[in-house]
Coordinates of C-alpha atoms and ligand atoms in Angstrom, one line a residue:
X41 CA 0.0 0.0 0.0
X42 CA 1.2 3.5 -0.9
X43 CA 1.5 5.9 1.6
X44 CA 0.9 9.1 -0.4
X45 CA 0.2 10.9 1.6
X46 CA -1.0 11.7 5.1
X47 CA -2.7 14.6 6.8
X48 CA -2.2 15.6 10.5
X49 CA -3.9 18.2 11.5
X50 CA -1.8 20.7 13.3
X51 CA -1.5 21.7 16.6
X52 CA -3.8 24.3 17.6
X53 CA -2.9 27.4 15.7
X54 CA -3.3 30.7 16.6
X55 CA -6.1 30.4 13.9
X56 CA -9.2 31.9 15.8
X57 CA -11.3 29.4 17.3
X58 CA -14.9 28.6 14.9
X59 CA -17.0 25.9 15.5
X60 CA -20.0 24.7 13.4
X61 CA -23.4 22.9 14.2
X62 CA -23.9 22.3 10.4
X63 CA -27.2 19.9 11.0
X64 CA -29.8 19.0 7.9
X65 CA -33.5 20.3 8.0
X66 CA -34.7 16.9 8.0
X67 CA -36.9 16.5 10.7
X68 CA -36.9 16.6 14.5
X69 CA -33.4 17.0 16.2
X70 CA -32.3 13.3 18.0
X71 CA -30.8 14.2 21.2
X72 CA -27.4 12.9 19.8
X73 CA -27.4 16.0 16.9
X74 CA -28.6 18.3 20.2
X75 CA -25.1 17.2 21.6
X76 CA -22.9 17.4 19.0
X77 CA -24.1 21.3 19.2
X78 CA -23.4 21.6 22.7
X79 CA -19.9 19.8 22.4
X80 CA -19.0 22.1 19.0
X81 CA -20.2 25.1 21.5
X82 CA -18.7 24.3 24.7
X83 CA -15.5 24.2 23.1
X84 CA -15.7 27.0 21.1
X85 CA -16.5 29.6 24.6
X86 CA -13.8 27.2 26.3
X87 CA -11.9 29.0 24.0
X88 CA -13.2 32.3 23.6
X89 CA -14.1 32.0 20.0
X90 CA -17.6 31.8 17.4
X91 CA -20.1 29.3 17.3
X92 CA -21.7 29.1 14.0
X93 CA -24.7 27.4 13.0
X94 CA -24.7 26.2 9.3
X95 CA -28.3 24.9 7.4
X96 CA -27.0 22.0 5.3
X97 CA -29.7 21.9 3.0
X98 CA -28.8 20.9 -0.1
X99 CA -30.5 17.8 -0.7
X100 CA -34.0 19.3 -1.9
X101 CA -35.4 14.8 -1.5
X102 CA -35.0 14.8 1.9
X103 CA -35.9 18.8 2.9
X104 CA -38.6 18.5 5.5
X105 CA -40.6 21.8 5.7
X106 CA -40.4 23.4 9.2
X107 CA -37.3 21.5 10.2
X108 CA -35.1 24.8 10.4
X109 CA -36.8 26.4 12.4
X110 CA -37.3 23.7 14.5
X111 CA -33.5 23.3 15.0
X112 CA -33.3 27.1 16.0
X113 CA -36.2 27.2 18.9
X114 CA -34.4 23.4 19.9
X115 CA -31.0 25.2 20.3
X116 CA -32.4 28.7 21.4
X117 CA -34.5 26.5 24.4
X118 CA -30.7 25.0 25.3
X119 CA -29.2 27.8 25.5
X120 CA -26.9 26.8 22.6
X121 CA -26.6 30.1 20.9
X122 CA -25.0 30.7 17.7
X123 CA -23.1 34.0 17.1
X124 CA -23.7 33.5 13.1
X125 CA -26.4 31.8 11.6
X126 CA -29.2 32.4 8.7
X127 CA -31.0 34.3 11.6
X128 CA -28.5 36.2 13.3
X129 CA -26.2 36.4 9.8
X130 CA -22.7 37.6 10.5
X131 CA -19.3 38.0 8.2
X132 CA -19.8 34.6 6.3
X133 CA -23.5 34.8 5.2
X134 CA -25.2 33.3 3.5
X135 CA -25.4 30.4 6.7
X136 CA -27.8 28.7 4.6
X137 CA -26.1 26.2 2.0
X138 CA -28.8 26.3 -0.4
X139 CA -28.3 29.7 -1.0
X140 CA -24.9 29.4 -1.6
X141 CA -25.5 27.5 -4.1
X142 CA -24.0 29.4 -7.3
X143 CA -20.9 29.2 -5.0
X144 CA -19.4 25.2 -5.7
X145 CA -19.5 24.7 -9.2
X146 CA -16.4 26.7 -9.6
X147 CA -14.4 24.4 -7.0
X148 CA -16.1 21.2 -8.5
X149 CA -14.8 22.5 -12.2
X150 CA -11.1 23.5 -11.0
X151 CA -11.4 19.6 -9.2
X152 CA -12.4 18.2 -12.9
X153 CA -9.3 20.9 -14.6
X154 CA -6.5 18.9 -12.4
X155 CA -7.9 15.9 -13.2
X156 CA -8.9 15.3 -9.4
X157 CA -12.7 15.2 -10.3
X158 CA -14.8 14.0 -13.6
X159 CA -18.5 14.5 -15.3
X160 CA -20.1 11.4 -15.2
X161 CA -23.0 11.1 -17.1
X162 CA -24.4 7.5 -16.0
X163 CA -28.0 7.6 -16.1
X164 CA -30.0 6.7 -12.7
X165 CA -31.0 3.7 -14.7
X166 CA -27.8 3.0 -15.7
X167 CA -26.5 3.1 -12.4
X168 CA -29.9 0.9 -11.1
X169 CA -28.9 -1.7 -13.6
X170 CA -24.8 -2.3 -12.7
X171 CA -26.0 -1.9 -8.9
X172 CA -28.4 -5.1 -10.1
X173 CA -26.1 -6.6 -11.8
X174 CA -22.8 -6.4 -10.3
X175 CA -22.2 -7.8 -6.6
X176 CA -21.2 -4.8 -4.4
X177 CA -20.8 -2.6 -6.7
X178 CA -19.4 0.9 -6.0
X179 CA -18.5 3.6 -8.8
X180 CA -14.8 3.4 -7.9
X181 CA -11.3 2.7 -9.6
X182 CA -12.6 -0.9 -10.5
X183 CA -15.5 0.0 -12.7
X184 CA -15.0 3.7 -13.3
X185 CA -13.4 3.2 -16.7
X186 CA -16.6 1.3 -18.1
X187 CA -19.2 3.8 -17.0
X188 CA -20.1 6.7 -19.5
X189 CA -18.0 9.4 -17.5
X190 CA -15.3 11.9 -19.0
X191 CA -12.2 9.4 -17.9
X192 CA -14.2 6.6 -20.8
X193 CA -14.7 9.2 -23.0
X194 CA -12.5 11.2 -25.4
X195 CA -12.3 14.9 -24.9
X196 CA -14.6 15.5 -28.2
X197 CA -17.3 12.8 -26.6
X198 CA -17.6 14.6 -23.3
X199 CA -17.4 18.3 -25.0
X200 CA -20.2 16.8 -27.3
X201 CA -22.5 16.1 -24.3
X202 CA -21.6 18.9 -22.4
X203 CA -22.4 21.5 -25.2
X204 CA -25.8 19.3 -25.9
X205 CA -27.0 20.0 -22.3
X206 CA -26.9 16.0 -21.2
X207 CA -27.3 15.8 -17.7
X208 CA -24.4 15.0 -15.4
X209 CA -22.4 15.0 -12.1
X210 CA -19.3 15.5 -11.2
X211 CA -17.5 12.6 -8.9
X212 CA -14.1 13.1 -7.0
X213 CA -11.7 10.2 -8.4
X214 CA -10.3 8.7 -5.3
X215 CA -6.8 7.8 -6.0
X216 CA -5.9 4.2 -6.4
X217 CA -3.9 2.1 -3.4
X218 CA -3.5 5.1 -1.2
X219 CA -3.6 5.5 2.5
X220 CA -5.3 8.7 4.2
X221 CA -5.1 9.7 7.3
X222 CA -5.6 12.4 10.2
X223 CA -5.3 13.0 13.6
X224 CA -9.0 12.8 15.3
X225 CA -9.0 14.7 18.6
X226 CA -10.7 12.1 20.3
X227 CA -9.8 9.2 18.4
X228 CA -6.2 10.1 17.8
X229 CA -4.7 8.7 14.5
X230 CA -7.4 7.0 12.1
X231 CA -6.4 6.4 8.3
X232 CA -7.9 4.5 5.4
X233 CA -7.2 3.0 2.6
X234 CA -8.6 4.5 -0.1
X235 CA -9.3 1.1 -2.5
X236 CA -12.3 1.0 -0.2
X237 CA -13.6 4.3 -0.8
X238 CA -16.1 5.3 -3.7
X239 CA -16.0 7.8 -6.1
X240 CA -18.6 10.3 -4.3
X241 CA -21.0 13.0 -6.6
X242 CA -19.7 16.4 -5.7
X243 CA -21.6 18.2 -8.1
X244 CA -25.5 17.0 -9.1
X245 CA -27.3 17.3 -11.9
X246 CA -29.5 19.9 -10.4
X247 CA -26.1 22.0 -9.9
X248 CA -26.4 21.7 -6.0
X249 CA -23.2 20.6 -4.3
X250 CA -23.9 17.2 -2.2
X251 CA -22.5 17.3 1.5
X252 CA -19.0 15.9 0.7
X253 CA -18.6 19.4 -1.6
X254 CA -20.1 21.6 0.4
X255 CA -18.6 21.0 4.0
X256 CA -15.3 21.4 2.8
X257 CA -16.0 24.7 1.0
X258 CA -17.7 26.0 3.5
X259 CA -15.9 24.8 6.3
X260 CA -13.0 26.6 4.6
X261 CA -14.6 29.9 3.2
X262 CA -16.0 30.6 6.6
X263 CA -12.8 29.7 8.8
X264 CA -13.9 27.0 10.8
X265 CA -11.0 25.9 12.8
X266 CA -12.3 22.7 14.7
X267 CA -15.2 20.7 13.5
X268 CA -17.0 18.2 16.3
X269 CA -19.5 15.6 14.7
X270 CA -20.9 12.2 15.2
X271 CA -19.3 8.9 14.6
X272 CA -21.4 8.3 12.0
X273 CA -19.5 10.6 9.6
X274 CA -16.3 8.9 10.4
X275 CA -16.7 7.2 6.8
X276 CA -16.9 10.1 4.9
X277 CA -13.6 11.3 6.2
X278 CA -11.1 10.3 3.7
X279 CA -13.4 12.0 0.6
X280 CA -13.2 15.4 2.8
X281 CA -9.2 14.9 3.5
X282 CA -8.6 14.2 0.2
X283 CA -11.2 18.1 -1.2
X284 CA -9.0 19.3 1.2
X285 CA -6.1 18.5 -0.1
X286 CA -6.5 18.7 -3.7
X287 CA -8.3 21.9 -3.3
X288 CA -5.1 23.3 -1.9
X289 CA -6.5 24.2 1.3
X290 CA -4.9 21.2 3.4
X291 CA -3.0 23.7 5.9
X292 CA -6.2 25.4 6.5
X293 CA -8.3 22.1 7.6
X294 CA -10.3 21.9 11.1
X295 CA -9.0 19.8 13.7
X296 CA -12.0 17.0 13.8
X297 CA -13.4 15.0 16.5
X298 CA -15.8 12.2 15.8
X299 CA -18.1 12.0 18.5
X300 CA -19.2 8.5 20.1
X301 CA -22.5 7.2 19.2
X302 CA -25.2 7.3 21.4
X303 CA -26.4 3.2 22.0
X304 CA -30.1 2.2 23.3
X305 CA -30.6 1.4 27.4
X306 CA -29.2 -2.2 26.8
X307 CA -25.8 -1.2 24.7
X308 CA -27.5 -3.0 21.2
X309 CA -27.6 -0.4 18.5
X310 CA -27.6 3.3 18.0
X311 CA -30.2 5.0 20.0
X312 CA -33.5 5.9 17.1
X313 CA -36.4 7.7 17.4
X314 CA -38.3 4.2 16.9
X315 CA -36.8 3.1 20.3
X316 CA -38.0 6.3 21.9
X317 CA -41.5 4.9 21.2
X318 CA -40.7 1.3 21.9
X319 CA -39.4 1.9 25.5
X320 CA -41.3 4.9 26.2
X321 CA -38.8 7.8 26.6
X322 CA -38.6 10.6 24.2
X323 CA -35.5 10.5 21.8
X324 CA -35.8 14.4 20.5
X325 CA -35.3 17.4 22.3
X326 CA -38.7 19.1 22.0
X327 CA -41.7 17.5 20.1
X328 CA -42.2 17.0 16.2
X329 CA -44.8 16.8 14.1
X330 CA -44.5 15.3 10.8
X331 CA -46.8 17.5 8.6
X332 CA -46.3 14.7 6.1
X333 CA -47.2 11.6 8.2
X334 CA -48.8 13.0 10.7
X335 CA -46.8 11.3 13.4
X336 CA -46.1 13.2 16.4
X337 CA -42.9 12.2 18.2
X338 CA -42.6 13.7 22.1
X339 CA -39.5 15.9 22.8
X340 CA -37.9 16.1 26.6
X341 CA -38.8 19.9 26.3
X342 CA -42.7 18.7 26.1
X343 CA -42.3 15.8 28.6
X344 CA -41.2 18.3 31.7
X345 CA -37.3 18.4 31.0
X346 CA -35.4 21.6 32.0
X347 CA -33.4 23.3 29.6
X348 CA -30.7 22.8 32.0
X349 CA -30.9 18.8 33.2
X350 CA -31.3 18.5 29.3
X351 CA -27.9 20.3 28.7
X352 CA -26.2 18.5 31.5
X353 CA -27.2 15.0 30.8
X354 CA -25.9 15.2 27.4
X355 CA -22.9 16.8 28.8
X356 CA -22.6 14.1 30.6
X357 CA -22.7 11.6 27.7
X358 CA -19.3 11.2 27.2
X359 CA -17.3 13.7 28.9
X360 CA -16.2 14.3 33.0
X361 CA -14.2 16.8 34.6
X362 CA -12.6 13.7 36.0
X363 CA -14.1 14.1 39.6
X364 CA -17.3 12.6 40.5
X365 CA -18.9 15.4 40.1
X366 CA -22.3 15.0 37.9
X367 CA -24.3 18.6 38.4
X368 CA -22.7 21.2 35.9
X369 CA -24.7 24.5 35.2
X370 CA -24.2 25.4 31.1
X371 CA -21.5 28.1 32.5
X372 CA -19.9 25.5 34.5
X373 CA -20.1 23.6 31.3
X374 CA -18.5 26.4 29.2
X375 CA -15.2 27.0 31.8
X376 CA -14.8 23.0 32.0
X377 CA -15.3 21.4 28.7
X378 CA -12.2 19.7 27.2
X379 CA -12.2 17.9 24.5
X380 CA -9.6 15.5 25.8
X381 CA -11.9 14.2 28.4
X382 CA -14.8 12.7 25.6
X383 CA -14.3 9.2 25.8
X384 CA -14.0 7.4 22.6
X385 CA -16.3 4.5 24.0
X386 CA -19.7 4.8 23.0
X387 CA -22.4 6.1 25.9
X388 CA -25.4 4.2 26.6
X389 CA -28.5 6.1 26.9
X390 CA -30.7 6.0 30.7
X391 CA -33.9 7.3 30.8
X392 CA -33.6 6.6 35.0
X393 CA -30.7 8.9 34.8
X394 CA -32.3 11.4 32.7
X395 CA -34.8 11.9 35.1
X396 CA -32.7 11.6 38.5
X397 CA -30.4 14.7 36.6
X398 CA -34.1 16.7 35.6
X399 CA -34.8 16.1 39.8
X400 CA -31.7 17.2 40.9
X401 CA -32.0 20.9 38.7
X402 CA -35.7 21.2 40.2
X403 CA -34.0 21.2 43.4
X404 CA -31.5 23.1 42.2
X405 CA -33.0 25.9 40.5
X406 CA -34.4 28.7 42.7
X407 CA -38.1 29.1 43.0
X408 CA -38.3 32.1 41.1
X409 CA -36.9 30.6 38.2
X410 CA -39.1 27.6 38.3
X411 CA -41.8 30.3 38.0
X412 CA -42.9 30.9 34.7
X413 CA -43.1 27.1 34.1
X414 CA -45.0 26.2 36.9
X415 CA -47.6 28.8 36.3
X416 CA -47.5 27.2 32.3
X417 CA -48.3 23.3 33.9
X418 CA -50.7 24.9 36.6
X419 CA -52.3 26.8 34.0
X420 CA -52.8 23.8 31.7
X421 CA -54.6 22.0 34.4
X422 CA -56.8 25.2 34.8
X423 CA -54.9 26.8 38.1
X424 CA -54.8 30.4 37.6
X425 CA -52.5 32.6 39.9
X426 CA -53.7 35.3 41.5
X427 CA -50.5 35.2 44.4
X428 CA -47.1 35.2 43.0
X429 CA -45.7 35.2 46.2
X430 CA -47.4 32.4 48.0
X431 CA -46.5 30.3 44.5
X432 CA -43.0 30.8 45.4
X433 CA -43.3 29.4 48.6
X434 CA -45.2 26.7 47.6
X435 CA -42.6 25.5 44.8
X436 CA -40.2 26.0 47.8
X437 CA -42.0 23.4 49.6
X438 CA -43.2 20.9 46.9
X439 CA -39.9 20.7 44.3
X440 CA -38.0 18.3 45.8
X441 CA -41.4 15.9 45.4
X442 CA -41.1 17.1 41.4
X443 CA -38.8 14.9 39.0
X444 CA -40.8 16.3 35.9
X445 CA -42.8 19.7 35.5
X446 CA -45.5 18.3 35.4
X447 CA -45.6 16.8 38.6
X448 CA -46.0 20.3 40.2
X449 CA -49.6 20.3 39.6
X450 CA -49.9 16.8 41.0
X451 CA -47.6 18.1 43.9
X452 CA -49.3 21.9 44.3
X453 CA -52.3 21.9 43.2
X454 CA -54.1 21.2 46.6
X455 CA -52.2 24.4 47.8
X456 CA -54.9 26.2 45.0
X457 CA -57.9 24.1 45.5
X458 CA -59.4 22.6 48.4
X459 CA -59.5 18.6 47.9
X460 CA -62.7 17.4 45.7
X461 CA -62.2 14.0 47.0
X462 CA -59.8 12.2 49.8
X463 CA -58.3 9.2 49.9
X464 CA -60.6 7.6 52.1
X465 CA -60.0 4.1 52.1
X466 CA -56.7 5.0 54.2
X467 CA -59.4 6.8 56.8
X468 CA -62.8 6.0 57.2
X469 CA -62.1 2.3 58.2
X470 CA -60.1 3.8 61.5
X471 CA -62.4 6.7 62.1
X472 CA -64.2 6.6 65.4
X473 CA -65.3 9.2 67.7
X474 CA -62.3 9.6 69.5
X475 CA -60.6 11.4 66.5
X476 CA -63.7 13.0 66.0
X477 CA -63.5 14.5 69.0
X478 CA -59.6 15.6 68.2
X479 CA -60.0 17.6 65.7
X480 CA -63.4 19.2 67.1
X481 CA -60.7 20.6 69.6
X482 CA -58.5 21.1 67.2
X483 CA -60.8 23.9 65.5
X484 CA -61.2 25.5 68.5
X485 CA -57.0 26.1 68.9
X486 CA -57.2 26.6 65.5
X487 CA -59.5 29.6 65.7
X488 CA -57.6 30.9 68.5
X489 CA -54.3 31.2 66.2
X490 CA -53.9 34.8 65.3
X491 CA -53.7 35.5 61.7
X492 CA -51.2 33.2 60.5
X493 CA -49.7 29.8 61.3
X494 CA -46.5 29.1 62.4
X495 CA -45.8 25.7 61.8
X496 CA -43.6 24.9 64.7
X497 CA -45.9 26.3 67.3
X498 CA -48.7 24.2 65.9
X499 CA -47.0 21.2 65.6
X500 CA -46.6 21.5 69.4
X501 CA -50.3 22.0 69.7
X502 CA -51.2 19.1 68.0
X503 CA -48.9 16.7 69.5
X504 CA -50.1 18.1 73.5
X505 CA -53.3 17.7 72.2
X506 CA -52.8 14.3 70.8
X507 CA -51.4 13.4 74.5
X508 CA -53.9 14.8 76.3
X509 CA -56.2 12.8 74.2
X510 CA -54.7 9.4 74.5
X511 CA -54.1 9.1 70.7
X512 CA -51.0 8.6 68.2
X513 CA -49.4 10.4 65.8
X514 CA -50.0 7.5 63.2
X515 CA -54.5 8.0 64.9
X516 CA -54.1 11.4 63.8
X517 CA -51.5 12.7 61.3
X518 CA -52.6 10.8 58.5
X519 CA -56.5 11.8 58.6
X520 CA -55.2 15.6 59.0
X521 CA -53.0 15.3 55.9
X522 CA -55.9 13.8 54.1
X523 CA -58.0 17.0 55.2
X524 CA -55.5 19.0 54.1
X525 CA -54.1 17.7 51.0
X526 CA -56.5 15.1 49.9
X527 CA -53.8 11.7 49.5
X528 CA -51.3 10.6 50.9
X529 CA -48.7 12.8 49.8
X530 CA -46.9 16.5 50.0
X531 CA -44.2 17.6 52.7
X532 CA -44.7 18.2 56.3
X533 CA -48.2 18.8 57.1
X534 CA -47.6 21.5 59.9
X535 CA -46.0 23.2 57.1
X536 CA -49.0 22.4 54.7
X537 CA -51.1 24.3 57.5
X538 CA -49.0 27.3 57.8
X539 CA -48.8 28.0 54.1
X540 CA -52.8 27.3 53.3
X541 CA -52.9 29.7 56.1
X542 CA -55.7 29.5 59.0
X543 CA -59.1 30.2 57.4
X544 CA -58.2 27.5 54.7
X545 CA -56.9 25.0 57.2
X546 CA -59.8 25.3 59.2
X547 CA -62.3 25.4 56.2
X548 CA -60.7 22.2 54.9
X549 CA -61.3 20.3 58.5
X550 CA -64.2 21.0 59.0
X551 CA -65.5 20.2 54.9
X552 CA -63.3 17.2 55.9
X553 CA -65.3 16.1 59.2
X554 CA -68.3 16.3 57.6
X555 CA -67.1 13.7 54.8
X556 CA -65.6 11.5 57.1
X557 CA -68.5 11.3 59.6
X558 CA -71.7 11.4 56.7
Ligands
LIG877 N1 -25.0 17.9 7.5 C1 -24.4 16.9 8.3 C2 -25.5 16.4 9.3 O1 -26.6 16.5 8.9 C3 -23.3 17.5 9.1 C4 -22.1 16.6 9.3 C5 -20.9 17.3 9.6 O2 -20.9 18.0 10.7 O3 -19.9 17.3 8.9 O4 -25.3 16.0 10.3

């Protein structure tokens, strides 16, 4: 095997630090493209440079209306902000590759002048028919000079069809018996042999520029210094080293790091939006709807996923500070990321651990800023707020019950509304006139209170009044809580009677007593 050449990437330069999200509009965003934008942007603030989000839509087949914009509000609800981008623009615009497109053909033309690139003019029948016919078939060095392409051709054929308008491509010809290689960040040296590799369309007939073209150009034109993306394109590699090289532009190439693929819960296979469905988790960041089919597929954002446990856990796929430590705010994020700490072992998806990380920020995150969602999930289930204030204190006292949004109104909403029904299969068996005759007394300290309850005080009410009455805590605190709350659930009930405040507390007993004796 000839070693032509190989291409190391350099050290890092004093080239300012770019980074691109470069993801195709073609539906929802999987939570693996969601963190190959957070790895390309935690590096690039690492490092004080751009982060640069680039629409890779030239392939017009598989364009899925709405998909864009999708993309932005999914990145915009991470936090995951691009400095340039077909919203925002900036020095390189157009961001969006289909409006570059009068921009290739002149570097897919220089590629076919120095004979690094052809027109093939193979039609898709043609190509249907050898891909029948011959076993494994690849348009490569072993069939190449067969095929109706300007190599097969004399110069006066291929002018002929040229000038006549016949429809064709333009293919990179990958050199024969060569080895190429780089220097993956993450997977250090990686190199094939390029007998295996095909000779990709650069240019189509429609005069778009497939991917291979286009990421090179662009990744050169606008200055992209390091380029982070998923394992899957690790294939595609030697066609871009050897653009970059025959383009003249192999000084000027990103550093790369392939990132490791995301598996299913049980380690068999990538992680797809089918298994999402099939084990009941969601697999995109935020919902999608597929105008075309119909089909909805559930998004963490929708499910009751903070922007924040979502950035962490996919933080957290793959890279460690190297401590134990698990909670990292998207600041902490930014200061810590290294690339040298991704592991190049693939990361198993856990829904468990998805939730235990969307707990943990619940807890985490102050009231206040659990706000405006917890109004949005109370409002849904018909809670208006009236009391900011006393909402605060109730998240205060219910979030570390919470593991998803949603489970504040299951948690709160009996701070907003009396209960409409208790949970009295764990009272009325037990209830006799003894605990009757507790909580009679009970309204009368109760009415005494002044104004407002202070939790510790009553506790010590109830419990002298539980002694002097002969009774339990386990007679008592239980029948109280379902007064109050309705189940068998919520935080300390002296502190459930201090927030609901006297006139509700006593309201609710006494609606209660009337249920439980009836
Ligand atoms: N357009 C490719 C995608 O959809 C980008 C791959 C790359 O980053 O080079 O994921």
């Amino acid at each position: 095997m000839k070693l032509r050449f190989a291409i190391f990437a350099p050290a890092m330069s004093d080239k300012k630090v770019r980074l691109r999200f470069a993801p195709s509009p073609t539906g929802g965003l999987h939570l693996g493209g969601v963190r190959t934008a957070l790895f390309n942007y935690l590096f690039a603030k690492n490092h004080g440079g751009d982060f640069i989000l680039r629409i890779e839509d030239t392939d017009q087949t598989r364009y899925v209306d709405g998909a864009e914009k999708y993309i932005m509000e999914c990145l915009d609800w991470c936090g995951i902000t691009p400095d340039e981008s077909p919203a925002v623009c900036g020095p390189f615009a157009p961001y969006r590759q289909s409006e570059r497109k009068s921009l290739y053909r002149e570097y897919a033309e220089k590629l076919v002048r120095e004979g690094h690139a052809y027109y093939a003019f193979d039609t898709p029948e043609e190509l249907d028919r050898n891909r029948k016919e011959i076993p494994n078939f690849q348009y490569g060095h072993a069939y190449r000079d067969t095929l109706r392409n300007s190599l097969s051709l004399s110069q006066h054929d291929t002018d002929k069809l040229l000038d006549a308008g016949e429809p064709h491509v333009i293919r990179i010809k990958v050199p024969v018996g060569e080895t190429v290689s780089f220097n993956d960040m993450i997977r250090g040296h990686v190199s094939f042999d390029t007998n295996q590799v095909d000779d990709k369309v650069l240019l189509k007939a429609d005069g778009m520029p497939t991917y291979h073209l286009a990421v090179v150009v662009d990744d050169y034109l606008m200055k992209i210094s390091h380029a982070f993306r998923g394992e899957e394109w690790l294939p595609s590699a030697p066609v871009h080293l050897l653009l970059w090289d025959y383009l003249g532009w192999k000084a000027d190439m990103p550093q790369w790091a392939h990132l490791p693929l995301i598996l299913k819960p049980d380690g068999h296979g990538k992680l797809s939006k089918r298994d999402g469905a099939r084990l009941g988790f969601p697999v995109y960041a935020m919902n999608w709807f597929d105008a075309k089919t119909g089909e909805l597929t559930p998004g963490f954002r929708e499910l009751g996923f903070l922007p924040e446990a979502f950035d962490n856990l996919l933080a957290m796929l793959g890279w460690n500070d190297g401590t134990d430590n698990e909670i990292f705010s998207l600041d902490e994020l930014k200061e810590k990321f290294s690339i040298d700490r991704v592991s190049k072992a693939v990361a198993k998806f856990d829904f468990e651990k998805a939730k235990w990380y969307n707990a943990e920020w619940i807890k985490k995150l102050k009231a206040e800023s659990l706000k405006p969602k917890v109004v949005e999930v109370l409002a849904q289930n018909g809670i208006t707020i009236t009391d900011e204030s006393y909402l605060l204190k109730v998240i205060d006292a219910v979030k570390e019950r919470c593991v998803l949004l949603g489970d504040f109104y299951q948690q709160s909403a009996y701070f907003f509304e009396a209960p409409k029904a208790y949970d009295e299969n764990a009272v009325k068996l037990k209830w006799n006139e003894a605990k009757n005759e507790f909580f009679k007394t009970l309204l009368v300290i109760l009415n005494k209170v002044d104004e407002t309850i202070d939790a510790h005080i009553f506790e010590e009410q109830f419990k002298a009044l539980m002694e002097e009455k002969s009774l339990k805590a386990g007679d008592v605190m239980l029948p109280f809580r379902i007064m109050l709350v309705g189940g068998k659930f919520g935080p300390h009930v002296f502190d459930i009677a201090a927030l609901l405040g006297k006139d509700e507390t006593i309201c609710r007993v006494e609606k209660a007593l009337m249920v439980f004796n009836g």
